[in-house]
PDB file of C-alpha atoms in Angstrom:
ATOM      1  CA  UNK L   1     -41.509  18.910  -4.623  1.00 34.00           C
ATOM      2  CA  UNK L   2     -38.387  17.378  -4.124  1.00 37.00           C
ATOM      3  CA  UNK L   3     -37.638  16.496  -7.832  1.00 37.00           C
ATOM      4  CA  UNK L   4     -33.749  18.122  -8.708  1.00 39.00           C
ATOM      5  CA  UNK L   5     -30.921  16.436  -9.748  1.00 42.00           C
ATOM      6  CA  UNK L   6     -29.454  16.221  -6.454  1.00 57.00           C
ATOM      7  CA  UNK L   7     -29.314  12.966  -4.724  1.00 61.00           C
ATOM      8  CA  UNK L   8     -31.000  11.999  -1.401  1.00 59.00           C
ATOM      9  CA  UNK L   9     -28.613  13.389   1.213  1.00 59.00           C
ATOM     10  CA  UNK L  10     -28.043  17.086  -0.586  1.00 68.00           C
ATOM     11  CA  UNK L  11     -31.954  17.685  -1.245  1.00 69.00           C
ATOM     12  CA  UNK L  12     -32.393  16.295   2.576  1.00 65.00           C
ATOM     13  CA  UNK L  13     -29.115  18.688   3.852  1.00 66.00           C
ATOM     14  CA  UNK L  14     -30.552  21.250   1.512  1.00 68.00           C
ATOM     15  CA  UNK L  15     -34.357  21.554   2.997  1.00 64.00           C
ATOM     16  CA  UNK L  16     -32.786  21.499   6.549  1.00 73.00           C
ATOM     17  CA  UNK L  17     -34.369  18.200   6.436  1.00 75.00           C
ATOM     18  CA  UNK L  18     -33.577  16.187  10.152  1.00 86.00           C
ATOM     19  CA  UNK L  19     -33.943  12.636  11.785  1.00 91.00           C
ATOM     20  CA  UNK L  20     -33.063   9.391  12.268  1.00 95.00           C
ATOM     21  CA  UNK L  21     -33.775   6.577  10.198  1.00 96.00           C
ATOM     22  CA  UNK L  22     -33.151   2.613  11.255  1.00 98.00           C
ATOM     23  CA  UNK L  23     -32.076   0.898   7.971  1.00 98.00           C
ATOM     24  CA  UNK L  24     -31.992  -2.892   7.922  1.00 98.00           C
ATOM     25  CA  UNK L  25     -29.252  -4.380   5.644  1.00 98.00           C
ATOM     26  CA  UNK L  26     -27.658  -7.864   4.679  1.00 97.00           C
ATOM     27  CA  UNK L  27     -24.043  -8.437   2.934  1.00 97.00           C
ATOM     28  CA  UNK L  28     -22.056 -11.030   1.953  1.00 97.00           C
ATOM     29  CA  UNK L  29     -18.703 -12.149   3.135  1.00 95.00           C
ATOM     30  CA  UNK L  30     -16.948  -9.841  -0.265  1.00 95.00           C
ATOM     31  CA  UNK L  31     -19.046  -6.958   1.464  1.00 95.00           C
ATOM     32  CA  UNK L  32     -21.562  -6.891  -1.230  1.00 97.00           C
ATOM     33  CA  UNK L  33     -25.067  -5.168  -0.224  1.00 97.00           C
ATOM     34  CA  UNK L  34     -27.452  -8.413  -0.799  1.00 98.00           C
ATOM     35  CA  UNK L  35     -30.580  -6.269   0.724  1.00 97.00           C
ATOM     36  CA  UNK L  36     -31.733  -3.180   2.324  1.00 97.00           C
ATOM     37  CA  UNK L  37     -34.826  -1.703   3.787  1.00 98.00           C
ATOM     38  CA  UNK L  38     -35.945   0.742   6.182  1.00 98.00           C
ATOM     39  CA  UNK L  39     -36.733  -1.213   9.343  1.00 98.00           C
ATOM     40  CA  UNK L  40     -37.966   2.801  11.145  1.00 98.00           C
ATOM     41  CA  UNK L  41     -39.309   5.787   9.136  1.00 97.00           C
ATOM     42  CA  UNK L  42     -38.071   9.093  10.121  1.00 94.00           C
ATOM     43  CA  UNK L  43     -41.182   9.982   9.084  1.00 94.00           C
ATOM     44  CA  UNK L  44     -39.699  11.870   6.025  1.00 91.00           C
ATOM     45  CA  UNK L  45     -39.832  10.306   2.656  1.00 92.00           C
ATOM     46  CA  UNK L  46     -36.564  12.146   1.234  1.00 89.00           C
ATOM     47  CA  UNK L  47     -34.559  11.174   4.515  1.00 91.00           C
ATOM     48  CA  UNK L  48     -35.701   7.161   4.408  1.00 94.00           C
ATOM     49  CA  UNK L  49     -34.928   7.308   0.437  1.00 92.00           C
ATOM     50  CA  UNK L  50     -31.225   9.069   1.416  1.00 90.00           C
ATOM     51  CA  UNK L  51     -30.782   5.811   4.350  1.00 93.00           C
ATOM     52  CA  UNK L  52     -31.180   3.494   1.520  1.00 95.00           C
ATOM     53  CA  UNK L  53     -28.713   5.784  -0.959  1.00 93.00           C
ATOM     54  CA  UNK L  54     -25.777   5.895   1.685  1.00 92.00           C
ATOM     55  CA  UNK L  55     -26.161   1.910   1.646  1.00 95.00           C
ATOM     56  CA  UNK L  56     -25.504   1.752  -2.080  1.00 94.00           C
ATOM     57  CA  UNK L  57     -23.114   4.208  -2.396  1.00 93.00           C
ATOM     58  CA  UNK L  58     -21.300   1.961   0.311  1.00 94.00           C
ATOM     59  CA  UNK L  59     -21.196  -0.998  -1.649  1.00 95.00           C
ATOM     60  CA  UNK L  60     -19.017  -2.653  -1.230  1.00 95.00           C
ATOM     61  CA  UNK L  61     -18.353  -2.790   2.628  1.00 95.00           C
ATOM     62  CA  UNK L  62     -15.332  -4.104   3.912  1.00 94.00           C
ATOM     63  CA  UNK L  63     -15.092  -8.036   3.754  1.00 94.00           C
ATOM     64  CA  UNK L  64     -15.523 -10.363   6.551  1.00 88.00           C
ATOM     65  CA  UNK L  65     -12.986 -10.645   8.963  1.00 89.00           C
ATOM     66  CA  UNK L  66     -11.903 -14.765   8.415  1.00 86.00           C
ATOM     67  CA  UNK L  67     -12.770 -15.673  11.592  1.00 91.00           C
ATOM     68  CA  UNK L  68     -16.544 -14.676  10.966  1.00 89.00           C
ATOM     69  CA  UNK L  69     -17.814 -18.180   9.445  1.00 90.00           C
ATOM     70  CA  UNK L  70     -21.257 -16.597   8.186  1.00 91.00           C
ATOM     71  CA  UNK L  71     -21.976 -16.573   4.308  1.00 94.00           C
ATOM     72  CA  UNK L  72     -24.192 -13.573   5.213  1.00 95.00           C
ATOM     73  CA  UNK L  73     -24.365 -10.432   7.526  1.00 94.00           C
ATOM     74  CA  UNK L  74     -27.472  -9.068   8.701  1.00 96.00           C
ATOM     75  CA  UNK L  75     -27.663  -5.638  10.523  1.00 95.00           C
ATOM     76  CA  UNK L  76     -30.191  -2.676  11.879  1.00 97.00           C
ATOM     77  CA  UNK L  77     -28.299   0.434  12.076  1.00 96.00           C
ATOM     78  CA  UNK L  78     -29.457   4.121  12.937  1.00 97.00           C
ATOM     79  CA  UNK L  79     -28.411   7.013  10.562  1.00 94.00           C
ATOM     80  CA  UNK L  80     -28.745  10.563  11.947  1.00 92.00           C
ATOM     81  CA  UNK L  81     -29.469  13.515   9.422  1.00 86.00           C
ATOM     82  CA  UNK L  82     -28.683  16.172  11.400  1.00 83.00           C
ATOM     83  CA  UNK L  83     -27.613  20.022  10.905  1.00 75.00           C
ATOM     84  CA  UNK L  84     -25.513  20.261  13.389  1.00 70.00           C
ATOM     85  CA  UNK L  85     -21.950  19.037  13.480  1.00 58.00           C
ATOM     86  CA  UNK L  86     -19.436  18.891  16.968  1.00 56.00           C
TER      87      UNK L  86
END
């Protein structure tokens, strides 16, 4: 079992946990995290859960640049849990 009082990313860094998760994620233009959902398992419960935990510990994102008329911001990004570090 996972269950500590860690969050996501240490329990995932701490069982040598690896992979790559696509999260899929809307803002608005103050950088606010309106949604977010994992658009591609890594096939790991604790890694998918830590995706979604870097997203809200991110909020808020950096505004809109003005010449970006959208209300709203929606993007798939890959996040890489990996062990090893260039």
């Amino acid at each position: 079992s996972f269950v500590t009082s860690e969050g996501p990313p240490k329990k995932a860094k701490k069982h040598k946990l690896e992979g790559v998760v696509q999260v899929r994620f809307a803002i608005d233009r103050d950088g606010h995290l309106l949604s977010a959902v994992v658009h591609r398992s890594a096939g790991i419960e604790l890694l998918d859960a830590a995706a979604l935990d870097v997203l809200r510990r991110a909020d808020p994102m950096p505004k809109f640049p003005k010449a970006l008329e959208r209300s709203r911001l929606s993007v798939t990004l890959p996040i890489d849990f990996s062990l090893i570090t260039d």
